[in-house]
């Protein structure tokens, strides 16, 4: 098992970041004396980490788009692990995709080069650099040999970031890229609660037949996979798709969420969907493309454009090489997710 003198998590207050902190004591701290540094963008965000203070040695405020705030990366602290899971998914405008997802990643890499620390750079990527699958058939599933075909500007900037990370293999750095699809689970953001509420109220759009397949990943399983990759030498200079074992049909995702609400929490839900023909999503796709071409971004249009698309991947490489086992089921993780939404009175 690889051990580190220092572990730095960028985006520690985010959805994945908090799950990484949740599992730090169990997965890492018990077997090492690693010093853990949590990086957040603003000082006001430190309060979001109050429940993890026992695990964290230092909290640093740093805007990754400003190299002056990344000077701490120049220090030499032996064997160092940098986990970069800070990115923007739904920005105010397209410029933010480039500023944060690409240039922010490049800044972290460039500043890390000033240190003589033995650095492993673990980058959290996405399915978006690979776009859409041609169909819901297994033969069209993404794997580590799939070629880039980015979906909109988010996918393009994550692709650019991946390419920067890959260059590290020739510069005495080690890297690992984790490609994760749609998250679900603990510490979810408000947009997930909105999705639950639409299902509860019978107002969720179902475009076409709903048989399009989506790979998803429990964020708890994703966090375990990140630590597994960080500690396994076989992950060095490698890339892995990380997702639940099998993709889900869009209609099944919606129905499972409704069943958990009904049967496990006795929440009254309205049956049905807002059924829309496939061309609605296609119209949204072209509007989204036009807006982003103009430098604009609309979250609802972007999400609608994806609702009838196939986006699925294979995790067989991660299973064989690093022993990844996506043991958490959709239903099991949704129990925790929906309880969280109820506790916050979001549904």
PDB file of C-alpha atoms in Angstrom, residues 34-294:
ATOM      1  CA  UNK A  34      -0.468  11.423   6.487  1.00  0.00           C
ATOM      2  CA  UNK A  35      -0.945  15.138   6.999  1.00  0.00           C
ATOM      3  CA  UNK A  36      -4.285  16.129   5.439  1.00  0.00           C
ATOM      4  CA  UNK A  37      -4.761  19.564   3.862  1.00  0.00           C
ATOM      5  CA  UNK A  38      -8.248  20.586   2.740  1.00  0.00           C
ATOM      6  CA  UNK A  39      -8.425  23.357   0.138  1.00  0.00           C
ATOM      7  CA  UNK A  40     -11.541  25.517  -0.293  1.00  0.00           C
ATOM      8  CA  UNK A  41     -12.006  28.526  -2.521  1.00  0.00           C
ATOM      9  CA  UNK A  42     -13.163  31.037   0.107  1.00  0.00           C
ATOM     10  CA  UNK A  43     -12.744  31.454   3.854  1.00  0.00           C
ATOM     11  CA  UNK A  44     -16.534  31.438   4.311  1.00  0.00           C
ATOM     12  CA  UNK A  45     -16.584  27.829   3.039  1.00  0.00           C
ATOM     13  CA  UNK A  46     -14.511  26.584   5.949  1.00  0.00           C
ATOM     14  CA  UNK A  47     -17.667  26.237   8.033  1.00  0.00           C
ATOM     15  CA  UNK A  48     -18.793  23.493   5.638  1.00  0.00           C
ATOM     16  CA  UNK A  49     -15.914  21.367   6.977  1.00  0.00           C
ATOM     17  CA  UNK A  50     -16.691  21.796  10.672  1.00  0.00           C
ATOM     18  CA  UNK A  51     -17.731  18.149  11.039  1.00  0.00           C
ATOM     19  CA  UNK A  52     -14.358  16.963   9.668  1.00  0.00           C
ATOM     20  CA  UNK A  53     -12.000  19.040  11.820  1.00  0.00           C
ATOM     21  CA  UNK A  54     -10.628  15.946  13.601  1.00  0.00           C
ATOM     22  CA  UNK A  55      -9.355  14.519  10.311  1.00  0.00           C
ATOM     23  CA  UNK A  56      -8.034  17.737   8.767  1.00  0.00           C
ATOM     24  CA  UNK A  57      -4.655  19.141   9.800  1.00  0.00           C
ATOM     25  CA  UNK A  58      -4.936  22.382   7.840  1.00  0.00           C
ATOM     26  CA  UNK A  59      -7.588  24.218   5.834  1.00  0.00           C
ATOM     27  CA  UNK A  60      -6.282  26.517   3.102  1.00  0.00           C
ATOM     28  CA  UNK A  61      -8.298  29.118   1.204  1.00  0.00           C
ATOM     29  CA  UNK A  62      -7.131  29.170  -2.405  1.00  0.00           C
ATOM     30  CA  UNK A  63      -8.729  30.170  -5.683  1.00  0.00           C
ATOM     31  CA  UNK A  64      -7.242  27.742  -8.198  1.00  0.00           C
ATOM     32  CA  UNK A  65      -7.589  30.337 -10.950  1.00  0.00           C
ATOM     33  CA  UNK A  66      -5.044  32.540  -9.137  1.00  0.00           C
ATOM     34  CA  UNK A  67      -1.501  31.137  -9.029  1.00  0.00           C
ATOM     35  CA  UNK A  68      -0.555  33.574  -6.260  1.00  0.00           C
ATOM     36  CA  UNK A  69      -2.858  31.644  -3.938  1.00  0.00           C
ATOM     37  CA  UNK A  70      -1.186  28.312  -4.762  1.00  0.00           C
ATOM     38  CA  UNK A  71       2.278  29.104  -3.384  1.00  0.00           C
ATOM     39  CA  UNK A  72       1.867  26.437  -0.718  1.00  0.00           C
ATOM     40  CA  UNK A  73       2.286  23.809  -3.454  1.00  0.00           C
ATOM     41  CA  UNK A  74       5.926  24.855  -3.888  1.00  0.00           C
ATOM     42  CA  UNK A  75       6.873  23.366  -0.522  1.00  0.00           C
ATOM     43  CA  UNK A  76       8.654  20.037  -0.405  1.00  0.00           C
ATOM     44  CA  UNK A  77       6.859  17.593   1.836  1.00  0.00           C
ATOM     45  CA  UNK A  78       8.211  14.169   0.868  1.00  0.00           C
ATOM     46  CA  UNK A  79       5.668  11.919  -0.784  1.00  0.00           C
ATOM     47  CA  UNK A  80       2.612  13.963  -1.700  1.00  0.00           C
ATOM     48  CA  UNK A  81      -0.835  13.075  -3.037  1.00  0.00           C
ATOM     49  CA  UNK A  82      -2.862  15.818  -4.715  1.00  0.00           C
ATOM     50  CA  UNK A  83      -6.535  14.963  -5.262  1.00  0.00           C
ATOM     51  CA  UNK A  84      -8.149  17.490  -7.581  1.00  0.00           C
ATOM     52  CA  UNK A  85     -11.935  17.383  -7.497  1.00  0.00           C
ATOM     53  CA  UNK A  86     -12.618  21.126  -7.764  1.00  0.00           C
ATOM     54  CA  UNK A  87     -14.509  22.039 -10.925  1.00  0.00           C
ATOM     55  CA  UNK A  88     -17.523  23.941 -12.172  1.00  0.00           C
ATOM     56  CA  UNK A  89     -20.403  22.006 -13.750  1.00  0.00           C
ATOM     57  CA  UNK A  90     -23.185  24.582 -14.031  1.00  0.00           C
ATOM     58  CA  UNK A  91     -21.505  27.998 -14.348  1.00  0.00           C
ATOM     59  CA  UNK A  92     -22.836  31.499 -14.885  1.00  0.00           C
ATOM     60  CA  UNK A  93     -21.148  31.630 -18.288  1.00  0.00           C
ATOM     61  CA  UNK A  94     -18.915  29.530 -20.526  1.00  0.00           C
ATOM     62  CA  UNK A  95     -15.745  31.448 -19.576  1.00  0.00           C
ATOM     63  CA  UNK A  96     -15.934  29.841 -16.143  1.00  0.00           C
ATOM     64  CA  UNK A  97     -15.557  26.379 -17.705  1.00  0.00           C
ATOM     65  CA  UNK A  98     -12.194  27.404 -19.148  1.00  0.00           C
ATOM     66  CA  UNK A  99     -11.112  29.465 -16.151  1.00  0.00           C
ATOM     67  CA  UNK A 100     -11.777  26.758 -13.550  1.00  0.00           C
ATOM     68  CA  UNK A 101     -11.795  23.373 -15.272  1.00  0.00           C
ATOM     69  CA  UNK A 102      -8.844  23.896 -17.596  1.00  0.00           C
ATOM     70  CA  UNK A 103      -6.693  26.789 -16.388  1.00  0.00           C
ATOM     71  CA  UNK A 104      -7.389  25.995 -12.719  1.00  0.00           C
ATOM     72  CA  UNK A 105      -6.132  22.435 -13.249  1.00  0.00           C
ATOM     73  CA  UNK A 106      -3.110  23.692 -15.180  1.00  0.00           C
ATOM     74  CA  UNK A 107      -2.288  26.142 -12.377  1.00  0.00           C
ATOM     75  CA  UNK A 108      -2.280  23.373  -9.754  1.00  0.00           C
ATOM     76  CA  UNK A 109      -0.014  21.240 -11.959  1.00  0.00           C
ATOM     77  CA  UNK A 110       2.359  24.098 -12.809  1.00  0.00           C
ATOM     78  CA  UNK A 111       2.729  25.231  -9.196  1.00  0.00           C
ATOM     79  CA  UNK A 112       3.274  21.627  -8.052  1.00  0.00           C
ATOM     80  CA  UNK A 113       6.248  21.394 -10.411  1.00  0.00           C
ATOM     81  CA  UNK A 114       8.110  23.947  -8.280  1.00  0.00           C
ATOM     82  CA  UNK A 115       8.223  21.418  -5.434  1.00  0.00           C
ATOM     83  CA  UNK A 116      10.728  18.597  -5.248  1.00  0.00           C
ATOM     84  CA  UNK A 117       8.107  16.439  -3.521  1.00  0.00           C
ATOM     85  CA  UNK A 118       7.357  13.041  -5.053  1.00  0.00           C
ATOM     86  CA  UNK A 119       3.888  13.909  -6.313  1.00  0.00           C
ATOM     87  CA  UNK A 120       0.973  11.718  -7.344  1.00  0.00           C
ATOM     88  CA  UNK A 121      -1.745  13.765  -9.037  1.00  0.00           C
ATOM     89  CA  UNK A 122      -5.200  12.186  -8.932  1.00  0.00           C
ATOM     90  CA  UNK A 123      -7.675  13.971 -11.180  1.00  0.00           C
ATOM     91  CA  UNK A 124     -11.453  13.544 -11.071  1.00  0.00           C
ATOM     92  CA  UNK A 125     -12.746  13.720 -14.625  1.00  0.00           C
ATOM     93  CA  UNK A 126     -16.124  12.971 -16.195  1.00  0.00           C
ATOM     94  CA  UNK A 127     -17.952  11.150 -18.949  1.00  0.00           C
ATOM     95  CA  UNK A 128     -18.401  14.461 -20.787  1.00  0.00           C
ATOM     96  CA  UNK A 129     -15.039  14.426 -22.644  1.00  0.00           C
ATOM     97  CA  UNK A 130     -16.415  11.370 -24.469  1.00  0.00           C
ATOM     98  CA  UNK A 131     -19.841  12.704 -25.334  1.00  0.00           C
ATOM     99  CA  UNK A 132     -22.685  10.309 -26.033  1.00  0.00           C
ATOM    100  CA  UNK A 133     -22.942   6.594 -26.790  1.00  0.00           C
ATOM    101  CA  UNK A 134     -24.434   5.682 -30.143  1.00  0.00           C
ATOM    102  CA  UNK A 135     -27.047   3.429 -28.535  1.00  0.00           C
ATOM    103  CA  UNK A 136     -27.991   1.666 -25.309  1.00  0.00           C
ATOM    104  CA  UNK A 137     -26.270  -1.521 -26.504  1.00  0.00           C
ATOM    105  CA  UNK A 138     -23.307  -2.976 -24.582  1.00  0.00           C
ATOM    106  CA  UNK A 139     -21.138  -2.898 -27.717  1.00  0.00           C
ATOM    107  CA  UNK A 140     -21.305   0.923 -27.636  1.00  0.00           C
ATOM    108  CA  UNK A 141     -20.226   1.243 -23.993  1.00  0.00           C
ATOM    109  CA  UNK A 142     -17.317   3.589 -23.196  1.00  0.00           C
ATOM    110  CA  UNK A 143     -14.079   2.098 -21.917  1.00  0.00           C
ATOM    111  CA  UNK A 144     -10.523   3.347 -21.444  1.00  0.00           C
ATOM    112  CA  UNK A 145      -9.826   2.961 -25.173  1.00  0.00           C
ATOM    113  CA  UNK A 146     -12.678   5.255 -26.225  1.00  0.00           C
ATOM    114  CA  UNK A 147     -11.701   8.372 -28.152  1.00  0.00           C
ATOM    115  CA  UNK A 148     -12.451  11.916 -27.077  1.00  0.00           C
ATOM    116  CA  UNK A 149     -15.651  13.411 -28.471  1.00  0.00           C
ATOM    117  CA  UNK A 150     -16.504  16.116 -25.904  1.00  0.00           C
ATOM    118  CA  UNK A 151     -20.070  17.091 -25.086  1.00  0.00           C
ATOM    119  CA  UNK A 152     -20.397  20.874 -25.034  1.00  0.00           C
ATOM    120  CA  UNK A 153     -17.918  23.193 -23.314  1.00  0.00           C
ATOM    121  CA  UNK A 154     -17.855  21.348 -19.992  1.00  0.00           C
ATOM    122  CA  UNK A 155     -16.715  18.194 -21.772  1.00  0.00           C
ATOM    123  CA  UNK A 156     -14.214  20.150 -23.864  1.00  0.00           C
ATOM    124  CA  UNK A 157     -12.551  21.806 -20.866  1.00  0.00           C
ATOM    125  CA  UNK A 158     -12.421  18.534 -18.913  1.00  0.00           C
ATOM    126  CA  UNK A 159     -10.773  16.947 -21.958  1.00  0.00           C
ATOM    127  CA  UNK A 160      -8.166  19.732 -22.040  1.00  0.00           C
ATOM    128  CA  UNK A 161      -7.530  19.174 -18.333  1.00  0.00           C
ATOM    129  CA  UNK A 162      -7.112  15.413 -18.840  1.00  0.00           C
ATOM    130  CA  UNK A 163      -4.515  16.061 -21.527  1.00  0.00           C
ATOM    131  CA  UNK A 164      -2.555  18.307 -19.149  1.00  0.00           C
ATOM    132  CA  UNK A 165      -2.650  15.609 -16.474  1.00  0.00           C
ATOM    133  CA  UNK A 166      -1.424  12.927 -18.901  1.00  0.00           C
ATOM    134  CA  UNK A 167       1.699  15.002 -19.637  1.00  0.00           C
ATOM    135  CA  UNK A 168       2.823  14.445 -16.050  1.00  0.00           C
ATOM    136  CA  UNK A 169       3.895  10.893 -16.879  1.00  0.00           C
ATOM    137  CA  UNK A 170       6.942  12.299 -18.673  1.00  0.00           C
ATOM    138  CA  UNK A 171       7.842  14.816 -15.949  1.00  0.00           C
ATOM    139  CA  UNK A 172       8.704  12.667 -12.918  1.00  0.00           C
ATOM    140  CA  UNK A 173       5.152  12.899 -11.628  1.00  0.00           C
ATOM    141  CA  UNK A 174       2.670  10.084 -11.257  1.00  0.00           C
ATOM    142  CA  UNK A 175      -0.965  10.568 -12.180  1.00  0.00           C
ATOM    143  CA  UNK A 176      -4.283   8.782 -12.096  1.00  0.00           C
ATOM    144  CA  UNK A 177      -7.452   9.911 -13.854  1.00  0.00           C
ATOM    145  CA  UNK A 178     -10.847   8.822 -12.552  1.00  0.00           C
ATOM    146  CA  UNK A 179     -13.737   9.244 -14.989  1.00  0.00           C
ATOM    147  CA  UNK A 180     -17.016   9.408 -13.107  1.00  0.00           C
ATOM    148  CA  UNK A 181     -20.538   9.763 -14.538  1.00  0.00           C
ATOM    149  CA  UNK A 182     -23.665  11.099 -12.801  1.00  0.00           C
ATOM    150  CA  UNK A 183     -23.204  11.106  -8.999  1.00  0.00           C
ATOM    151  CA  UNK A 184     -25.859  10.306  -6.431  1.00  0.00           C
ATOM    152  CA  UNK A 185     -25.697   9.944  -2.658  1.00  0.00           C
ATOM    153  CA  UNK A 186     -24.576  11.655   0.524  1.00  0.00           C
ATOM    154  CA  UNK A 187     -23.920  15.425   0.768  1.00  0.00           C
ATOM    155  CA  UNK A 188     -25.773  16.049  -2.502  1.00  0.00           C
ATOM    156  CA  UNK A 189     -26.266  19.606  -3.799  1.00  0.00           C
ATOM    157  CA  UNK A 190     -29.585  21.416  -4.124  1.00  0.00           C
ATOM    158  CA  UNK A 191     -30.041  20.429  -7.770  1.00  0.00           C
ATOM    159  CA  UNK A 192     -30.519  16.802  -6.699  1.00  0.00           C
ATOM    160  CA  UNK A 193     -33.291  17.821  -4.314  1.00  0.00           C
ATOM    161  CA  UNK A 194     -35.034  19.613  -7.179  1.00  0.00           C
ATOM    162  CA  UNK A 195     -34.939  16.382  -9.200  1.00  0.00           C
ATOM    163  CA  UNK A 196     -36.487  14.456  -6.278  1.00  0.00           C
ATOM    164  CA  UNK A 197     -39.202  17.078  -5.895  1.00  0.00           C
ATOM    165  CA  UNK A 198     -40.124  16.908  -9.584  1.00  0.00           C
ATOM    166  CA  UNK A 199     -40.511  13.119  -9.245  1.00  0.00           C
ATOM    167  CA  UNK A 200     -42.568  13.511  -6.053  1.00  0.00           C
ATOM    168  CA  UNK A 201     -44.896  15.993  -7.766  1.00  0.00           C
ATOM    169  CA  UNK A 202     -45.211  13.917 -10.944  1.00  0.00           C
ATOM    170  CA  UNK A 203     -43.564  16.710 -12.924  1.00  0.00           C
ATOM    171  CA  UNK A 204     -40.367  15.013 -13.995  1.00  0.00           C
ATOM    172  CA  UNK A 205     -39.911  14.979 -17.784  1.00  0.00           C
ATOM    173  CA  UNK A 206     -39.622  11.587 -19.460  1.00  0.00           C
ATOM    174  CA  UNK A 207     -38.392  12.072 -22.979  1.00  0.00           C
ATOM    175  CA  UNK A 208     -39.073   9.342 -25.482  1.00  0.00           C
ATOM    176  CA  UNK A 209     -39.397   5.807 -24.113  1.00  0.00           C
ATOM    177  CA  UNK A 210     -37.087   6.341 -21.134  1.00  0.00           C
ATOM    178  CA  UNK A 211     -35.061   3.291 -22.205  1.00  0.00           C
ATOM    179  CA  UNK A 212     -31.888   5.300 -22.767  1.00  0.00           C
ATOM    180  CA  UNK A 213     -29.142   4.070 -20.429  1.00  0.00           C
ATOM    181  CA  UNK A 214     -27.181   6.155 -17.930  1.00  0.00           C
ATOM    182  CA  UNK A 215     -24.221   5.020 -15.897  1.00  0.00           C
ATOM    183  CA  UNK A 216     -24.318   6.404 -12.369  1.00  0.00           C
ATOM    184  CA  UNK A 217     -22.048   6.177  -9.341  1.00  0.00           C
ATOM    185  CA  UNK A 218     -22.803   6.297  -5.644  1.00  0.00           C
ATOM    186  CA  UNK A 219     -20.546   9.069  -4.403  1.00  0.00           C
ATOM    187  CA  UNK A 220     -19.603   6.857  -1.425  1.00  0.00           C
ATOM    188  CA  UNK A 221     -18.388   4.178  -3.864  1.00  0.00           C
ATOM    189  CA  UNK A 222     -16.577   6.828  -5.870  1.00  0.00           C
ATOM    190  CA  UNK A 223     -14.759   8.047  -2.756  1.00  0.00           C
ATOM    191  CA  UNK A 224     -13.683   4.476  -1.976  1.00  0.00           C
ATOM    192  CA  UNK A 225     -12.422   4.093  -5.544  1.00  0.00           C
ATOM    193  CA  UNK A 226     -10.393   7.298  -5.248  1.00  0.00           C
ATOM    194  CA  UNK A 227      -8.648   6.099  -2.071  1.00  0.00           C
ATOM    195  CA  UNK A 228      -8.188   2.654  -3.628  1.00  0.00           C
ATOM    196  CA  UNK A 229      -6.482   4.215  -6.654  1.00  0.00           C
ATOM    197  CA  UNK A 230      -4.368   6.505  -4.492  1.00  0.00           C
ATOM    198  CA  UNK A 231      -2.969   3.584  -2.489  1.00  0.00           C
ATOM    199  CA  UNK A 232      -2.449   1.061  -5.291  1.00  0.00           C
ATOM    200  CA  UNK A 233       0.745   1.184  -7.349  1.00  0.00           C
ATOM    201  CA  UNK A 234      -1.119  -0.421 -10.259  1.00  0.00           C
ATOM    202  CA  UNK A 235      -3.077   2.829 -10.606  1.00  0.00           C
ATOM    203  CA  UNK A 236       0.054   4.864 -11.332  1.00  0.00           C
ATOM    204  CA  UNK A 237      -0.143   6.667 -14.691  1.00  0.00           C
ATOM    205  CA  UNK A 238      -3.435   4.965 -15.377  1.00  0.00           C
ATOM    206  CA  UNK A 239      -7.031   5.893 -16.177  1.00  0.00           C
ATOM    207  CA  UNK A 240     -10.215   4.281 -14.873  1.00  0.00           C
ATOM    208  CA  UNK A 241     -13.917   4.607 -15.483  1.00  0.00           C
ATOM    209  CA  UNK A 242     -15.655   4.353 -12.106  1.00  0.00           C
ATOM    210  CA  UNK A 243     -19.402   3.702 -11.976  1.00  0.00           C
ATOM    211  CA  UNK A 244     -21.985   1.305 -10.618  1.00  0.00           C
ATOM    212  CA  UNK A 245     -21.598  -2.178 -12.117  1.00  0.00           C
ATOM    213  CA  UNK A 246     -24.338  -1.728 -14.721  1.00  0.00           C
ATOM    214  CA  UNK A 247     -26.038   1.320 -16.239  1.00  0.00           C
ATOM    215  CA  UNK A 248     -29.703   2.099 -15.543  1.00  0.00           C
ATOM    216  CA  UNK A 249     -32.548   2.939 -17.880  1.00  0.00           C
ATOM    217  CA  UNK A 250     -33.709   6.514 -17.326  1.00  0.00           C
ATOM    218  CA  UNK A 251     -37.262   5.387 -16.566  1.00  0.00           C
ATOM    219  CA  UNK A 252     -35.970   2.885 -13.981  1.00  0.00           C
ATOM    220  CA  UNK A 253     -33.984   5.611 -12.220  1.00  0.00           C
ATOM    221  CA  UNK A 254     -37.103   7.749 -11.843  1.00  0.00           C
ATOM    222  CA  UNK A 255     -39.268   4.793 -10.789  1.00  0.00           C
ATOM    223  CA  UNK A 256     -36.742   3.648  -8.161  1.00  0.00           C
ATOM    224  CA  UNK A 257     -36.627   7.120  -6.592  1.00  0.00           C
ATOM    225  CA  UNK A 258     -40.433   7.211  -6.476  1.00  0.00           C
ATOM    226  CA  UNK A 259     -40.604   3.726  -4.925  1.00  0.00           C
ATOM    227  CA  UNK A 260     -38.139   4.662  -2.176  1.00  0.00           C
ATOM    228  CA  UNK A 261     -40.213   7.733  -1.360  1.00  0.00           C
ATOM    229  CA  UNK A 262     -43.459   5.748  -1.349  1.00  0.00           C
ATOM    230  CA  UNK A 263     -42.462   2.505   0.360  1.00  0.00           C
ATOM    231  CA  UNK A 264     -39.561   3.478   2.623  1.00  0.00           C
ATOM    232  CA  UNK A 265     -40.535   6.977   3.705  1.00  0.00           C
ATOM    233  CA  UNK A 266     -44.312   6.924   3.106  1.00  0.00           C
ATOM    234  CA  UNK A 267     -44.158  10.133   1.131  1.00  0.00           C
ATOM    235  CA  UNK A 268     -47.214  10.692  -1.019  1.00  0.00           C
ATOM    236  CA  UNK A 269     -46.088  10.993  -4.619  1.00  0.00           C
ATOM    237  CA  UNK A 270     -47.982  11.644  -7.811  1.00  0.00           C
ATOM    238  CA  UNK A 271     -47.642   8.870 -10.359  1.00  0.00           C
ATOM    239  CA  UNK A 272     -46.619   9.602 -13.891  1.00  0.00           C
ATOM    240  CA  UNK A 273     -44.297  11.864 -15.808  1.00  0.00           C
ATOM    241  CA  UNK A 274     -44.418  14.787 -18.145  1.00  0.00           C
ATOM    242  CA  UNK A 275     -44.043  12.717 -21.294  1.00  0.00           C
ATOM    243  CA  UNK A 276     -42.291  14.504 -24.118  1.00  0.00           C
ATOM    244  CA  UNK A 277     -41.238  13.347 -27.582  1.00  0.00           C
ATOM    245  CA  UNK A 278     -37.552  12.892 -28.396  1.00  0.00           C
ATOM    246  CA  UNK A 279     -37.411  15.993 -30.572  1.00  0.00           C
ATOM    247  CA  UNK A 280     -37.850  18.197 -27.475  1.00  0.00           C
ATOM    248  CA  UNK A 281     -34.483  17.038 -26.185  1.00  0.00           C
ATOM    249  CA  UNK A 282     -32.959  17.505 -29.623  1.00  0.00           C
ATOM    250  CA  UNK A 283     -34.267  21.082 -29.772  1.00  0.00           C
ATOM    251  CA  UNK A 284     -32.793  21.692 -26.313  1.00  0.00           C
ATOM    252  CA  UNK A 285     -29.482  20.267 -27.563  1.00  0.00           C
ATOM    253  CA  UNK A 286     -29.233  22.782 -30.408  1.00  0.00           C
ATOM    254  CA  UNK A 287     -30.341  25.688 -28.214  1.00  0.00           C
ATOM    255  CA  UNK A 288     -27.749  24.655 -25.633  1.00  0.00           C
ATOM    256  CA  UNK A 289     -25.070  24.451 -28.330  1.00  0.00           C
ATOM    257  CA  UNK A 290     -26.053  27.876 -29.694  1.00  0.00           C
ATOM    258  CA  UNK A 291     -26.058  29.506 -26.255  1.00  0.00           C
ATOM    259  CA  UNK A 292     -22.690  28.039 -25.312  1.00  0.00           C
ATOM    260  CA  UNK A 293     -21.294  29.147 -28.666  1.00  0.00           C
ATOM    261  CA  UNK A 294     -22.297  32.670 -27.647  1.00  0.00           C
TER     262      UNK A 294
END
